[in-house]
Amino acid sequence: MMQQNSYRNERYLKWLKRDFFSFSRIMDFVCLILLFSAEFFLSSSIYMIMAGTIGAILLVKAIIILKRKSKKPLVFTARAKRLYIAACVLLLVIDYILSIPFRSNVFFALMLMAWLSFAVIMLAVIVMQPIESSINRGYYNDAKRILAGMPDLKIIGITGSYGKTSTKHYLYRMLSEKYNVLMTPGNFNTTLGVIRTVREHMKPYHNVFICEMGAKQLNDIKEICDLVNPHIGIITAVGEQHLESFKTIENIQKTKFELVDALPKDGLAVLNADFPYVANRPVSNVDKVAYYSMEENNPKAEYWIANVSYSAEATRFDIKNKSGDSETFETKLIGSYNLSNLLAGYIVSKELGLTTQEIKYAMAQIEQVEHRLSLKYTAAGFTILDDAYNSNPYGARMAMEVIKSFTTGKRIVVTPGFIELGDKQYELNYELGKQMASSCDFAIVVGEYNRAALTNGLKDAGFAIENLYEAPTFNDATLKLQTIITRGDVVLYENDLPDVFK
């Protein structure tokens, strides 16, 4: 959990508050109290029997925990190993100190520290911070050196509340028609992730570097920009995502525009005018600013999508601009926000000299990024819309529009709702429930985290209660789904909460 919370104690504490009274922790505390009572009030023989019994119980519990599968298991990176060693050393030191007042009972001291293991790991993070900072500075300087040795490298930064990963993949496919392109892999969108990409994957033959930039607080993107110095910047969206850490949408806007503020005078800013907090932010530090939109009547838009049509083979659409140009494209992708992401990639591709034919060919070949509204047809005859990765209010609304367009079979939505929305957690999940009510025939709400908000939204929108199911876990949801789904149906998986929110 410390790793999943980026080795940051303040984030770890938020998870700990939810987990502190779990059955496992209560069980540890009860065993601790029993052992304490036995040591001082029972004979040594009875104490040894009780200690052995408790030891056996805790051993079984430890085995169960070790065998438990996590969606994102611990990865023993170099940093994780250093932290683990530091925690073990701290445990030994503290155990030795504690064993002195407790009649030299090392077992009791170990039991106490097992219960306080959360405090030990947090202390280890604090102790290791100077060492980690020194190591990270060395990595940062090495990445800076590599980039300085490639002055002709075209660096493109991509950020946004949502859509940045899909846009990164689409742009990579387009630019690969002409250039040797490197992009940050997976979710390597933090400063350390970018550093690792540069140090481990950057080669002298690369012409273009596409750098995804994520953020959970102010200055996160500025830190990445200070390292890579982008020449082109794309902002895909500014919306209500990570409000738990940002607090306000104005802070989100300020952080995302750290990318644009870092661009040079002769750079290019590509901005999604469909989001008010993108369109209303003045940009004066770059000569070229290209606003794009899904709507022709958007007053800011210089590029827009028009004449969208869907078929079983492809999505067909036009890209138009204020100069009066119009070009027709086809793609395997579905969903309007995917077309918006393609449009951002088109603008940058044109800026870097790709021909229309090169872009058309690339767009036709692009496959959907896994778990981001990808469409799958099963051998059993039903369709899966997989939008399970990091769902957000904007993307979920588009996903609901897609599933609503299916006219044959039952439409089923499986979701645990949204996370990290701060004060708007209930409100936005309630709205999701209302959207589901008008888009699907069956709804399966997973877990307890957003259950009240989702079910209340569904009920208040007039959804049939007999078609609403509450599943404690994803496995329970799968079992329930098997009793509902038949050939011709479509099921939408909207989000999948990580372990930290269980």
Short mmCIF file of C-alpha atoms in Angstrom, two decimals:
data_model
loop_
_atom_site.label_atom_id
_atom_site.label_comp_id
_atom_site.label_asym_id
_atom_site.label_seq_id
_atom_site.Cartn_x
_atom_site.Cartn_y
_atom_site.Cartn_z
CA MET A 1 0.00 0.00 0.00
CA MET A 2 2.90 2.36 0.62
CA GLN A 3 4.13 1.66 -2.90
CA GLN A 4 0.67 2.19 -4.39
CA ASN A 5 0.59 5.54 -2.58
CA SER A 6 3.88 6.62 -4.20
CA TYR A 7 5.86 6.20 -0.95
CA ARG A 8 4.15 9.31 0.41
CA ASN A 9 3.04 9.16 4.02
CA GLU A 10 0.20 11.66 3.63
CA ARG A 11 -1.42 9.54 0.90
CA TYR A 12 -0.73 6.33 2.82
CA LEU A 13 -2.51 7.80 5.86
CA LYS A 14 -5.68 8.36 3.83
CA TRP A 15 -5.78 4.67 2.95
CA LEU A 16 -4.87 3.72 6.53
CA LYS A 17 -7.87 5.63 7.94
CA ARG A 18 -10.18 3.40 5.87
CA ASP A 19 -8.31 0.19 6.68
CA PHE A 20 -7.45 0.76 10.34
CA PHE A 21 -10.46 -1.10 11.75
CA SER A 22 -10.28 -4.01 9.33
CA PHE A 23 -10.80 -7.53 10.70
CA SER A 24 -7.10 -8.32 10.27
CA ARG A 25 -5.95 -5.38 12.40
CA ILE A 26 -8.59 -6.02 15.08
CA MET A 27 -7.45 -9.65 15.20
CA ASP A 28 -3.84 -8.53 15.76
CA PHE A 29 -4.91 -6.22 18.58
CA VAL A 30 -6.98 -8.90 20.32
CA CYS A 31 -4.04 -11.33 20.17
CA LEU A 32 -1.79 -8.61 21.56
CA ILE A 33 -4.09 -7.94 24.54
CA LEU A 34 -4.46 -11.68 25.27
CA LEU A 35 -0.70 -12.14 25.18
CA PHE A 36 -0.14 -9.12 27.42
CA SER A 37 -2.70 -10.40 29.95
CA ALA A 38 -1.25 -13.90 29.92
CA GLU A 39 2.29 -12.69 30.57
CA PHE A 40 1.39 -10.79 33.71
CA PHE A 41 -1.53 -12.76 35.16
CA LEU A 42 -1.06 -16.42 34.17
CA SER A 43 1.54 -19.06 34.92
CA SER A 44 4.49 -19.45 32.60
CA SER A 45 3.28 -22.83 31.31
CA ILE A 46 -0.16 -21.48 30.39
CA TYR A 47 1.50 -18.42 28.90
CA MET A 48 3.66 -20.62 26.67
CA ILE A 49 0.61 -22.56 25.47
CA MET A 50 -1.26 -19.33 24.70
CA ALA A 51 1.79 -17.81 23.00
CA GLY A 52 2.16 -20.91 20.82
CA THR A 53 -1.54 -20.85 19.90
CA ILE A 54 -1.44 -17.16 19.02
CA GLY A 55 1.75 -17.72 17.03
CA ALA A 56 0.03 -20.48 15.02
CA ILE A 57 -3.01 -18.26 14.35
CA LEU A 58 -0.83 -15.40 13.15
CA LEU A 59 1.22 -17.75 10.98
CA VAL A 60 -1.95 -18.95 9.23
CA LYS A 61 -3.06 -15.34 8.80
CA ALA A 62 0.31 -14.41 7.32
CA ILE A 63 0.11 -17.30 4.82
CA ILE A 64 -3.39 -16.20 3.77
CA ILE A 65 -2.18 -12.62 3.25
CA LEU A 66 0.83 -13.77 1.23
CA LYS A 67 -1.37 -15.91 -1.02
CA ARG A 68 -3.94 -13.17 -1.53
CA LYS A 69 -3.84 -11.77 -5.07
CA SER A 70 -3.73 -8.01 -5.55
CA LYS A 71 -4.74 -6.22 -8.72
CA LYS A 72 -1.44 -4.36 -8.48
CA PRO A 73 0.95 -6.51 -6.44
CA LEU A 74 4.08 -5.27 -4.74
CA VAL A 75 6.98 -4.88 -7.16
CA PHE A 76 10.40 -5.27 -5.53
CA THR A 77 12.05 -2.31 -7.21
CA ALA A 78 15.39 -1.06 -5.92
CA ARG A 79 13.56 1.54 -3.84
CA ALA A 80 11.15 -1.04 -2.42
CA LYS A 81 14.10 -3.22 -1.38
CA ARG A 82 15.84 -0.30 0.32
CA LEU A 83 12.65 0.61 2.18
CA TYR A 84 12.09 -3.01 3.22
CA ILE A 85 15.62 -3.30 4.62
CA ALA A 86 15.23 -0.01 6.48
CA ALA A 87 11.93 -1.18 7.98
CA CYS A 88 13.47 -4.49 9.09
CA VAL A 89 16.39 -2.73 10.77
CA LEU A 90 13.99 -0.37 12.53
CA LEU A 91 11.92 -3.35 13.69
CA LEU A 92 14.94 -5.08 15.18
CA VAL A 93 16.06 -1.94 17.00
CA ILE A 94 12.59 -1.14 18.35
CA ASP A 95 11.96 -4.79 19.31
CA TYR A 96 15.18 -4.86 21.30
CA ILE A 97 14.26 -1.66 23.13
CA LEU A 98 10.70 -2.89 23.85
CA SER A 99 11.83 -6.29 25.06
CA ILE A 100 13.58 -4.71 28.08
CA PRO A 101 10.44 -3.56 30.01
CA PHE A 102 8.47 -6.67 29.03
CA ARG A 103 10.59 -9.22 30.96
CA SER A 104 12.84 -9.70 27.93
CA ASN A 105 9.86 -11.14 26.09
CA VAL A 106 10.90 -10.73 22.46
CA PHE A 107 7.73 -12.47 21.25
CA PHE A 108 5.51 -9.86 22.85
CA ALA A 109 7.66 -7.06 21.43
CA LEU A 110 7.37 -8.61 17.97
CA MET A 111 3.60 -8.90 18.39
CA LEU A 112 3.36 -5.26 19.38
CA MET A 113 5.40 -4.16 16.37
CA ALA A 114 3.33 -6.36 14.05
CA TRP A 115 0.29 -4.39 15.13
CA LEU A 116 2.22 -1.13 14.70
CA SER A 117 3.74 -2.15 11.36
CA PHE A 118 2.06 0.81 9.65
CA ALA A 119 4.03 3.16 11.93
CA VAL A 120 7.28 1.32 11.18
CA ILE A 121 6.88 1.59 7.41
CA MET A 122 6.04 5.31 7.71
CA LEU A 123 9.09 5.86 9.91
CA ALA A 124 11.23 3.99 7.38
CA VAL A 125 10.03 6.36 4.63
CA ILE A 126 11.08 9.34 6.76
CA VAL A 127 14.47 7.85 7.59
CA MET A 128 15.18 6.97 3.94
CA GLN A 129 14.03 10.30 2.48
CA PRO A 130 17.49 11.97 2.36
CA ILE A 131 18.98 8.90 0.70
CA GLU A 132 16.14 8.63 -1.83
CA SER A 133 16.40 12.35 -2.64
CA SER A 134 20.12 11.99 -3.30
CA ILE A 135 19.60 8.95 -5.54
CA ASN A 136 16.80 10.70 -7.45
CA ARG A 137 18.97 13.78 -8.04
CA GLY A 138 21.59 11.55 -9.63
CA TYR A 139 18.99 9.96 -11.91
CA TYR A 140 17.56 13.40 -12.78
CA ASN A 141 20.96 14.81 -13.74
CA ASP A 142 21.72 11.74 -15.87
CA ALA A 143 18.41 12.09 -17.77
CA LYS A 144 19.09 15.81 -18.22
CA ARG A 145 22.50 14.98 -19.68
CA ILE A 146 21.03 12.50 -22.17
CA LEU A 147 18.41 14.99 -23.39
CA ALA A 148 21.01 17.77 -23.67
CA GLY A 149 22.99 15.52 -26.01
CA MET A 150 20.02 15.32 -28.42
CA PRO A 151 19.33 18.97 -29.42
CA ASP A 152 17.30 18.02 -32.51
CA LEU A 153 14.88 15.81 -30.57
CA LYS A 154 11.27 17.00 -30.90
CA ILE A 155 9.64 16.78 -27.49
CA ILE A 156 5.85 16.72 -27.13
CA GLY A 157 4.17 16.97 -23.73
CA ILE A 158 0.65 15.64 -23.19
CA THR A 159 -1.45 16.25 -20.10
CA GLY A 160 -5.09 16.48 -19.12
CA SER A 161 -7.56 15.32 -16.52
CA TYR A 162 -8.43 12.47 -18.88
CA GLY A 163 -7.57 11.32 -22.40
CA LYS A 164 -3.82 11.84 -22.19
CA THR A 165 -2.82 8.17 -22.38
CA SER A 166 -5.08 7.45 -25.38
CA THR A 167 -3.88 10.61 -27.13
CA LYS A 168 -0.28 9.56 -26.50
CA HIS A 169 -0.84 6.18 -28.14
CA TYR A 170 -2.74 7.61 -31.12
CA LEU A 171 -0.12 10.29 -31.75
CA TYR A 172 2.66 7.71 -31.44
CA ARG A 173 1.04 5.61 -34.17
CA MET A 174 0.63 8.60 -36.50
CA LEU A 175 4.12 10.03 -36.07
CA SER A 176 5.66 6.58 -36.49
CA GLU A 177 4.78 6.85 -40.19
CA LYS A 178 7.63 9.37 -40.55
CA TYR A 179 9.76 9.39 -37.40
CA ASN A 180 11.48 7.12 -34.90
CA VAL A 181 9.30 7.84 -31.89
CA LEU A 182 9.71 7.11 -28.19
CA MET A 183 6.82 7.53 -25.78
CA THR A 184 6.64 7.12 -22.03
CA PRO A 185 5.38 3.54 -21.54
CA GLY A 186 2.35 2.55 -19.48
CA ASN A 187 1.75 4.96 -16.63
CA PHE A 188 5.28 6.38 -16.53
CA ASN A 189 3.82 9.88 -16.27
CA THR A 190 5.56 11.12 -13.11
CA THR A 191 8.97 12.81 -12.96
CA LEU A 192 10.64 9.56 -11.95
CA GLY A 193 8.74 7.67 -14.65
CA VAL A 194 9.95 10.12 -17.30
CA ILE A 195 13.50 9.93 -15.95
CA ARG A 196 13.40 6.16 -16.15
CA THR A 197 12.08 6.30 -19.73
CA VAL A 198 14.90 8.60 -20.83
CA ARG A 199 17.64 6.65 -19.05
CA GLU A 200 16.46 3.17 -20.06
CA HIS A 201 14.76 3.63 -23.45
CA MET A 202 16.05 6.76 -25.18
CA LYS A 203 18.31 5.96 -28.16
CA PRO A 204 20.39 8.27 -30.39
CA TYR A 205 18.19 7.43 -33.40
CA HIS A 206 14.96 8.73 -31.84
CA ASN A 207 13.55 11.83 -33.55
CA VAL A 208 10.49 12.42 -31.35
CA PHE A 209 9.79 11.96 -27.65
CA ILE A 210 6.13 11.92 -26.55
CA CYS A 211 5.99 12.57 -22.83
CA GLU A 212 2.79 11.92 -20.89
CA MET A 213 2.60 14.16 -17.82
CA GLY A 214 0.43 13.24 -14.85
CA ALA A 215 -0.20 15.30 -11.75
CA LYS A 216 -1.87 15.11 -8.35
CA GLN A 217 -0.73 18.45 -6.99
CA LEU A 218 0.61 21.85 -8.06
CA ASN A 219 4.06 21.93 -9.72
CA ASP A 220 4.01 18.21 -10.64
CA ILE A 221 3.93 19.05 -14.36
CA LYS A 222 6.32 21.98 -14.04
CA GLU A 223 8.88 19.60 -12.55
CA ILE A 224 8.63 17.33 -15.62
CA CYS A 225 8.78 20.31 -18.02
CA ASP A 226 11.91 21.63 -16.31
CA LEU A 227 13.51 18.29 -17.16
CA VAL A 228 12.37 17.70 -20.76
CA ASN A 229 11.70 21.26 -22.08
CA PRO A 230 8.83 20.42 -24.47
CA HIS A 231 8.32 22.33 -27.73
CA ILE A 232 4.74 21.17 -28.31
CA GLY A 233 2.08 20.77 -25.60
CA ILE A 234 -1.36 19.13 -25.69
CA ILE A 235 -4.00 19.62 -23.00
CA THR A 236 -6.77 17.10 -23.55
CA ALA A 237 -9.07 18.18 -20.71
CA VAL A 238 -9.41 20.07 -17.45
CA GLY A 239 -12.11 18.44 -15.39
CA GLU A 240 -13.10 17.12 -12.00
CA GLN A 241 -10.43 14.49 -11.49
CA HIS A 242 -8.21 14.05 -8.39
CA LEU A 243 -10.19 16.71 -6.55
CA GLU A 244 -9.27 14.95 -3.32
CA SER A 245 -5.71 16.24 -3.69
CA PHE A 246 -6.25 19.34 -5.86
CA LYS A 247 -9.26 20.61 -3.84
CA THR A 248 -10.51 22.95 -6.62
CA ILE A 249 -10.82 22.82 -10.39
CA GLU A 250 -8.90 26.10 -10.55
CA ASN A 251 -5.89 24.28 -9.05
CA ILE A 252 -6.29 21.56 -11.69
CA GLN A 253 -6.35 24.20 -14.43
CA LYS A 254 -3.25 25.92 -13.06
CA THR A 255 -1.36 22.63 -12.87
CA LYS A 256 -2.29 21.42 -16.37
CA PHE A 257 -1.32 24.77 -17.88
CA GLU A 258 2.14 24.44 -16.37
CA LEU A 259 2.81 22.54 -19.61
CA VAL A 260 1.73 25.44 -21.85
CA ASP A 261 3.55 27.98 -19.66
CA ALA A 262 6.77 25.99 -20.19
CA LEU A 263 6.60 26.11 -24.00
CA PRO A 264 9.01 28.39 -25.89
CA LYS A 265 7.82 31.38 -27.92
CA ASP A 266 8.00 29.41 -31.19
CA GLY A 267 6.23 26.38 -29.67
CA LEU A 268 2.73 25.04 -30.32
CA ALA A 269 -0.09 24.66 -27.77
CA VAL A 270 -2.91 22.27 -28.77
CA LEU A 271 -5.93 22.82 -26.52
CA ASN A 272 -9.31 21.11 -26.21
CA ALA A 273 -11.88 23.93 -26.35
CA ASP A 274 -14.71 21.59 -25.31
CA PHE A 275 -13.65 22.13 -21.69
CA PRO A 276 -14.42 25.59 -20.28
CA TYR A 277 -11.35 25.56 -18.03
CA VAL A 278 -9.18 24.98 -21.11
CA ALA A 279 -10.92 27.50 -23.35
CA ASN A 280 -11.12 30.33 -20.82
CA ARG A 281 -7.45 30.35 -19.84
CA PRO A 282 -5.46 33.05 -21.74
CA VAL A 283 -2.28 31.90 -23.52
CA SER A 284 0.23 34.56 -24.54
CA ASN A 285 3.67 32.97 -24.23
CA VAL A 286 3.51 31.01 -27.54
CA ASP A 287 2.86 32.26 -31.07
CA LYS A 288 0.88 29.20 -32.19
CA VAL A 289 -2.21 28.07 -30.29
CA ALA A 290 -4.56 25.53 -31.91
CA TYR A 291 -7.95 24.99 -30.26
CA TYR A 292 -9.93 21.91 -31.24
CA SER A 293 -13.45 20.71 -30.55
CA MET A 294 -16.11 18.13 -31.31
CA GLU A 295 -18.49 20.99 -32.19
CA GLU A 296 -18.29 23.22 -35.25
CA ASN A 297 -20.11 26.05 -33.47
CA ASN A 298 -17.55 26.24 -30.66
CA PRO A 299 -16.34 29.87 -30.95
CA LYS A 300 -12.75 28.98 -30.01
CA ALA A 301 -12.37 25.98 -32.30
CA GLU A 302 -9.97 26.15 -35.23
CA TYR A 303 -10.30 22.41 -35.90
CA TRP A 304 -13.37 20.26 -35.34
CA ILE A 305 -14.98 16.88 -36.04
CA ALA A 306 -18.03 16.66 -38.31
CA ASN A 307 -20.25 14.10 -40.09
CA VAL A 308 -19.58 11.19 -37.73
CA SER A 309 -21.09 7.87 -38.78
CA TYR A 310 -20.72 4.43 -37.22
CA SER A 311 -20.81 1.00 -38.86
CA ALA A 312 -19.77 -2.51 -37.90
CA GLU A 313 -16.53 -2.02 -39.87
CA ALA A 314 -15.41 1.47 -38.89
CA THR A 315 -16.16 4.94 -37.61
CA ARG A 316 -16.14 7.51 -40.40
CA PHE A 317 -15.71 11.24 -39.76
CA ASP A 318 -14.47 14.53 -41.23
CA ILE A 319 -11.86 16.89 -39.83
CA LYS A 320 -12.53 20.51 -40.75
CA ASN A 321 -10.77 23.79 -39.99
CA LYS A 322 -11.41 27.52 -40.17
CA SER A 323 -9.56 27.75 -43.48
CA GLY A 324 -12.35 25.74 -45.07
CA ASP A 325 -10.39 22.50 -45.47
CA SER A 326 -12.20 19.18 -44.95
CA GLU A 327 -10.69 15.70 -44.93
CA THR A 328 -12.42 12.35 -44.34
CA PHE A 329 -10.95 9.64 -42.10
CA GLU A 330 -11.83 6.17 -40.85
CA THR A 331 -10.93 4.46 -37.59
CA LYS A 332 -11.72 1.31 -35.63
CA LEU A 333 -12.22 3.40 -32.49
CA ILE A 334 -15.62 4.16 -30.99
CA GLY A 335 -16.80 7.01 -28.77
CA SER A 336 -16.71 10.74 -29.41
CA TYR A 337 -13.89 11.46 -26.97
CA ASN A 338 -11.66 9.02 -28.86
CA LEU A 339 -12.28 11.08 -31.99
CA SER A 340 -11.37 14.18 -29.99
CA ASN A 341 -8.07 12.54 -29.00
CA LEU A 342 -7.42 11.61 -32.63
CA LEU A 343 -8.01 15.24 -33.61
CA ALA A 344 -5.31 16.43 -31.20
CA GLY A 345 -2.93 13.89 -32.74
CA TYR A 346 -3.88 15.05 -36.25
CA ILE A 347 -3.01 18.69 -35.45
CA VAL A 348 0.44 17.79 -34.11
CA SER A 349 1.09 15.38 -36.99
CA LYS A 350 0.33 18.12 -39.50
CA GLU A 351 2.62 20.50 -37.59
CA LEU A 352 5.45 17.96 -37.88
CA GLY A 353 5.01 17.51 -41.64
CA LEU A 354 2.99 14.32 -42.07
CA THR A 355 0.87 14.08 -45.20
CA THR A 356 -2.87 13.47 -45.11
CA GLN A 357 -2.37 10.00 -46.61
CA GLU A 358 0.14 9.06 -43.91
CA ILE A 359 -2.27 10.19 -41.20
CA LYS A 360 -5.21 8.39 -42.84
CA TYR A 361 -3.29 5.14 -43.01
CA ALA A 362 -2.19 5.42 -39.37
CA MET A 363 -5.68 6.27 -38.10
CA ALA A 364 -7.15 3.26 -39.88
CA GLN A 365 -4.62 0.97 -38.16
CA ILE A 366 -4.98 2.32 -34.61
CA GLU A 367 -6.27 -0.18 -32.08
CA GLN A 368 -8.05 0.90 -28.93
CA VAL A 369 -5.89 1.18 -25.83
CA GLU A 370 -6.75 -1.68 -23.47
CA HIS A 371 -9.42 -0.90 -20.84
CA ARG A 372 -10.24 2.47 -22.42
CA LEU A 373 -13.61 1.83 -24.04
CA SER A 374 -12.24 -1.06 -26.08
CA LEU A 375 -14.79 -3.20 -27.91
CA LYS A 376 -14.61 -7.00 -27.73
CA TYR A 377 -16.88 -9.62 -29.28
CA THR A 378 -16.95 -12.92 -27.39
CA ALA A 379 -17.38 -16.45 -28.70
CA ALA A 380 -20.53 -16.69 -26.54
CA GLY A 381 -22.18 -14.06 -28.72
CA PHE A 382 -22.22 -11.02 -26.42
CA THR A 383 -20.25 -7.77 -26.61
CA ILE A 384 -17.94 -6.27 -23.97
CA LEU A 385 -17.25 -2.55 -23.72
CA ASP A 386 -14.15 -2.37 -21.53
CA ASP A 387 -13.79 1.08 -19.97
CA ALA A 388 -12.33 -0.26 -16.74
CA TYR A 389 -9.24 1.94 -16.49
CA ASN A 390 -9.39 5.08 -14.33
CA SER A 391 -12.94 6.09 -15.13
CA ASN A 392 -13.93 9.74 -14.92
CA PRO A 393 -17.18 11.75 -15.25
CA TYR A 394 -16.48 12.94 -18.80
CA GLY A 395 -15.37 9.59 -20.17
CA ALA A 396 -18.18 7.73 -18.40
CA ARG A 397 -20.76 10.02 -19.99
CA MET A 398 -19.35 9.16 -23.42
CA ALA A 399 -19.35 5.44 -22.53
CA MET A 400 -23.03 5.67 -21.54
CA GLU A 401 -23.80 7.23 -24.92
CA VAL A 402 -22.05 4.33 -26.64
CA ILE A 403 -23.87 1.57 -24.75
CA LYS A 404 -27.16 3.43 -25.21
CA SER A 405 -26.66 3.24 -28.98
CA PHE A 406 -26.87 -0.57 -28.89
CA THR A 407 -30.40 -1.56 -29.86
CA THR A 408 -30.31 -5.36 -29.72
CA GLY A 409 -30.12 -7.44 -26.56
CA LYS A 410 -29.85 -6.29 -22.97
CA ARG A 411 -27.52 -3.44 -21.99
CA ILE A 412 -25.70 -4.13 -18.71
CA VAL A 413 -23.39 -1.79 -16.78
CA VAL A 414 -20.96 -3.04 -14.11
CA THR A 415 -19.30 -0.28 -12.09
CA PRO A 416 -17.93 0.70 -8.65
CA GLY A 417 -18.17 4.40 -9.60
CA PHE A 418 -15.54 7.14 -9.50
CA ILE A 419 -12.84 7.86 -6.92
CA GLU A 420 -10.67 10.75 -5.70
CA LEU A 421 -13.32 13.42 -6.26
CA GLY A 422 -13.13 15.08 -2.86
CA ASP A 423 -16.26 17.01 -1.88
CA LYS A 424 -17.92 16.04 -5.18
CA GLN A 425 -17.56 12.30 -4.60
CA TYR A 426 -21.24 11.74 -3.84
CA GLU A 427 -22.61 14.28 -6.32
CA LEU A 428 -20.76 12.98 -9.38
CA ASN A 429 -21.42 9.33 -8.59
CA TYR A 430 -25.10 10.19 -8.07
CA GLU A 431 -25.10 11.77 -11.56
CA LEU A 432 -23.46 8.64 -12.94
CA GLY A 433 -26.33 6.62 -11.47
CA LYS A 434 -28.85 8.84 -13.24
CA GLN A 435 -26.96 8.48 -16.54
CA MET A 436 -26.94 4.71 -16.14
CA ALA A 437 -30.70 4.72 -15.61
CA SER A 438 -31.29 6.14 -19.08
CA SER A 439 -28.58 4.06 -20.80
CA CYS A 440 -28.85 0.46 -19.57
CA ASP A 441 -31.36 -2.25 -18.73
CA PHE A 442 -29.41 -3.87 -15.87
CA ALA A 443 -27.00 -2.24 -13.40
CA ILE A 444 -24.51 -4.00 -11.13
CA VAL A 445 -22.99 -1.73 -8.46
CA VAL A 446 -19.72 -3.15 -7.13
CA GLY A 447 -18.42 -2.57 -3.59
CA GLU A 448 -19.49 -0.18 -0.86
CA TYR A 449 -17.35 2.86 -1.66
CA ASN A 450 -19.94 4.59 -3.89
CA ARG A 451 -22.92 2.29 -3.41
CA ALA A 452 -25.28 4.83 -1.83
CA ALA A 453 -24.62 7.54 -4.42
CA LEU A 454 -24.97 5.21 -7.43
CA THR A 455 -28.08 3.41 -6.21
CA ASN A 456 -29.79 6.64 -5.17
CA GLY A 457 -29.08 8.14 -8.58
CA LEU A 458 -30.49 5.07 -10.33
CA LYS A 459 -33.61 4.96 -8.14
CA ASP A 460 -34.31 8.70 -8.37
CA ALA A 461 -34.12 8.47 -12.18
CA GLY A 462 -36.81 5.78 -12.18
CA PHE A 463 -34.63 2.75 -12.82
CA ALA A 464 -36.34 -0.61 -12.29
CA ILE A 465 -35.28 -1.79 -8.83
CA GLU A 466 -35.57 -5.45 -9.80
CA ASN A 467 -32.80 -4.88 -12.38
CA LEU A 468 -30.41 -3.29 -9.88
CA TYR A 469 -27.87 -5.54 -8.16
CA GLU A 470 -25.40 -4.73 -5.39
CA ALA A 471 -22.27 -6.89 -5.46
CA PRO A 472 -19.78 -6.76 -2.55
CA THR A 473 -16.84 -7.66 -4.82
CA PHE A 474 -16.01 -7.88 -8.50
CA ASN A 475 -16.12 -11.69 -8.26
CA ASP A 476 -19.69 -11.47 -6.94
CA ALA A 477 -20.54 -9.14 -9.81
CA THR A 478 -19.15 -11.65 -12.31
CA LEU A 479 -21.24 -14.48 -10.82
CA LYS A 480 -24.36 -12.32 -10.99
CA LEU A 481 -23.57 -11.28 -14.55
CA GLN A 482 -23.43 -14.91 -15.62
CA THR A 483 -27.06 -15.34 -14.56
CA ILE A 484 -28.18 -12.31 -16.61
CA ILE A 485 -26.20 -12.19 -19.84
CA THR A 486 -27.24 -14.02 -23.00
CA ARG A 487 -26.29 -13.97 -26.67
CA GLY A 488 -26.74 -10.54 -28.24
CA ASP A 489 -26.28 -8.60 -24.98
CA VAL A 490 -23.68 -5.89 -24.33
CA VAL A 491 -21.92 -5.31 -21.01
CA LEU A 492 -20.01 -2.15 -20.08
CA TYR A 493 -17.30 -2.37 -17.42
CA GLU A 494 -16.99 1.21 -16.18
CA ASN A 495 -13.98 1.57 -13.89
CA ASP A 496 -12.26 -0.94 -11.62
CA LEU A 497 -11.12 0.37 -8.26
CA PRO A 498 -7.50 -0.37 -7.24
CA ASP A 499 -6.64 -2.20 -4.03
CA VAL A 500 -6.15 1.08 -2.19
CA PHE A 501 -9.92 1.73 -2.37
CA LYS A 502 -11.10 -1.70 -1.26
#
